[in-house]
Short mmCIF file of C-alpha atoms in Angstrom, two decimals:
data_model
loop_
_atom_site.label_atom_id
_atom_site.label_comp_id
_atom_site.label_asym_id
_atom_site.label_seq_id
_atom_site.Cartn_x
_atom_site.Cartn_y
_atom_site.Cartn_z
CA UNK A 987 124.88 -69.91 -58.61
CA UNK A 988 124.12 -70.31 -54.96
CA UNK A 989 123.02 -74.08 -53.69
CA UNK A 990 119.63 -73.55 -52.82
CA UNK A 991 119.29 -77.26 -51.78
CA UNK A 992 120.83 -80.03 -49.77
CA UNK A 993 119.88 -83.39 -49.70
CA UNK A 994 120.34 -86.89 -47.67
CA UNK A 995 119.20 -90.33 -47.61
CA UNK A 996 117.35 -91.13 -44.22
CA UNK A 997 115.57 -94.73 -44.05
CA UNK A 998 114.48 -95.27 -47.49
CA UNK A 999 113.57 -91.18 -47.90
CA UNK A 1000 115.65 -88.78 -49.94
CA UNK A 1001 115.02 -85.34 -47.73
CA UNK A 1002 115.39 -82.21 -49.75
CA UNK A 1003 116.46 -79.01 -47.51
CA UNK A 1004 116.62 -75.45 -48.20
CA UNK A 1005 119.55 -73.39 -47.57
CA UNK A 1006 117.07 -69.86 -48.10
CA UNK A 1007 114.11 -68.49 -46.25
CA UNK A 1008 112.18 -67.58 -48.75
CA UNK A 1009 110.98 -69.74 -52.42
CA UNK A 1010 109.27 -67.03 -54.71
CA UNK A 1011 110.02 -65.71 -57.81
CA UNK A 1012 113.52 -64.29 -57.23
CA UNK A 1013 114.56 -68.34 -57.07
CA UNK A 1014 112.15 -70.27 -58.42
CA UNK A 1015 114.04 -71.10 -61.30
CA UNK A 1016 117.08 -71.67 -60.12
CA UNK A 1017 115.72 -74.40 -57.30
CA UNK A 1018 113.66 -76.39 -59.98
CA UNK A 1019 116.93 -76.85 -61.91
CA UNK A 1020 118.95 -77.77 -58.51
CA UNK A 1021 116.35 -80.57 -57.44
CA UNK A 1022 115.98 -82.31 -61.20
CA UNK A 1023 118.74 -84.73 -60.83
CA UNK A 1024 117.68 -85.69 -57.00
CA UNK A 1025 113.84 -85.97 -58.28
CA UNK A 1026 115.25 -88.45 -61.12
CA UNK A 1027 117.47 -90.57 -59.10
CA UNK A 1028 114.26 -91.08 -55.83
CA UNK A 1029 111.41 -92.75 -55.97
CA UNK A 1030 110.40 -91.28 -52.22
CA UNK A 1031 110.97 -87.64 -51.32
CA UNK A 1032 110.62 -85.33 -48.60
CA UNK A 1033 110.86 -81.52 -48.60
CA UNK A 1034 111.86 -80.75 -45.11
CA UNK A 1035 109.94 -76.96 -45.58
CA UNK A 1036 111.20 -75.90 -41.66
CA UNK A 1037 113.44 -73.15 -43.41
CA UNK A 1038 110.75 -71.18 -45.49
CA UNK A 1039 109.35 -68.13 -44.07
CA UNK A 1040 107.60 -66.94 -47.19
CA UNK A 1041 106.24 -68.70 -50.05
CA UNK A 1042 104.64 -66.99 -53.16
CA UNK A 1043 102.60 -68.14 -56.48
CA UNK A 1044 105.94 -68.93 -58.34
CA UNK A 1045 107.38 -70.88 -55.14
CA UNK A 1046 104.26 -72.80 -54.90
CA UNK A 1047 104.31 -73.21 -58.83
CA UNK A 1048 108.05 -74.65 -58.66
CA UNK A 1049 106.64 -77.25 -55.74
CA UNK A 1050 103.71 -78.33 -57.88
CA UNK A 1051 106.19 -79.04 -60.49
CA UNK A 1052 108.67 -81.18 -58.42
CA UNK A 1053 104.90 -83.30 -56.97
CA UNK A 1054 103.89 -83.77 -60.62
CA UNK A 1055 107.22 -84.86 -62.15
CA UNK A 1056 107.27 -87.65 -59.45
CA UNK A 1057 104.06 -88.98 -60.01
CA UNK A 1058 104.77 -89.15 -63.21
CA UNK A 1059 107.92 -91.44 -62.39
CA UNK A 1060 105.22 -93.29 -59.82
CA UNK A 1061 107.30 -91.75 -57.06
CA UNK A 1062 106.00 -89.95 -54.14
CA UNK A 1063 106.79 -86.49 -52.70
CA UNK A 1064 105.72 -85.18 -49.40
CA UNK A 1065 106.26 -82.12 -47.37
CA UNK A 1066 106.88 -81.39 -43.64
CA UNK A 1067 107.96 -78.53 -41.36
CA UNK A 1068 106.08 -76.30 -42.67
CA UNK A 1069 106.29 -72.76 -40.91
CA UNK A 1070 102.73 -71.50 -39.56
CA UNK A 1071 102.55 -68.50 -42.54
CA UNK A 1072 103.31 -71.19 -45.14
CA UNK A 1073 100.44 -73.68 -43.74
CA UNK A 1074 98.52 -70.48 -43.97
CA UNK A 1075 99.20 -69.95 -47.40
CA UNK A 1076 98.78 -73.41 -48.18
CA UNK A 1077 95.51 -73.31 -46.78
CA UNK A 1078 94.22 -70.50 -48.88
CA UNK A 1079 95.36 -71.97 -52.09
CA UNK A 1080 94.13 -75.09 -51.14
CA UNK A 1081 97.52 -76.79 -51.90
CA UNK A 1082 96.76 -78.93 -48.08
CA UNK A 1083 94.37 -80.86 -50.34
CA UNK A 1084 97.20 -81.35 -53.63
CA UNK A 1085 100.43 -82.00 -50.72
CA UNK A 1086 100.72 -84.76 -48.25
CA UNK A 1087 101.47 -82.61 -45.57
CA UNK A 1088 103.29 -83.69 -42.18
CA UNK A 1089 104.96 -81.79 -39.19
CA UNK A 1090 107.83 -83.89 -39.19
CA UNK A 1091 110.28 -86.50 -40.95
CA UNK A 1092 109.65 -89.02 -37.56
CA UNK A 1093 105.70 -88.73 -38.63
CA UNK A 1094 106.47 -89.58 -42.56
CA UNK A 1095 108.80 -92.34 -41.66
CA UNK A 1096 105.84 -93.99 -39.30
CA UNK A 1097 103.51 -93.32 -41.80
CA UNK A 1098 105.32 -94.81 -44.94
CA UNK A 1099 106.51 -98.10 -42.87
#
């Protein structure tokens, strides 16, 4: 299977990357199972999103998942980079109100110290 992921420590952050363009239903699956063991091991987590073009329903769904699994380890994710069609898409599902969003990993790491 192909490594949808990276990840890296910066600060006190864990930042999640995505070797793909697009999270939707052809790989949904696949990257909930690759970022498991990094949500279990990290308390703080950010999804560097620069990468996506596209995000559909079962994308978003697999996001939601990671968010909820971390609150329930009282961990915190948040996202950044996100591509102006992804904001868009964001918007109209209303996930800017469920996300911490931020444009960039200097913003998160000013905002969390």
């Amino acid at each position: 299977m192909m490594n949808l992921i990276n990840s890296h420590e910066q600060d006190d952050l864990t930042v999640i990357s995505f070797n793909i363009n697009n999270l939707d239903a052809s790989n949904a699956d696949a990257f909930r199972k690759q970022v498991r063991p990094t949500l279990e091991k990290s308390k703080k987590i950010a999804i560097d999103m620069s990468s996506l073009q596209f995000v559909d329903s079962s994308g978003l769904g697999a996001l939601l998942s990671c968010l909820r699994f971390c609150n329930e380890q009282d961990g915190n994710l948040v996202l950044f980079g996100l591509q102006r069609t992804v904001t868009a898409l964001f918007e109209l599902m209303r996930m800017h109100r469920v996300f911490n969003l931020f444009d960039s990993i200097d913003e998160i790491v000013g905002a969390t110290s």
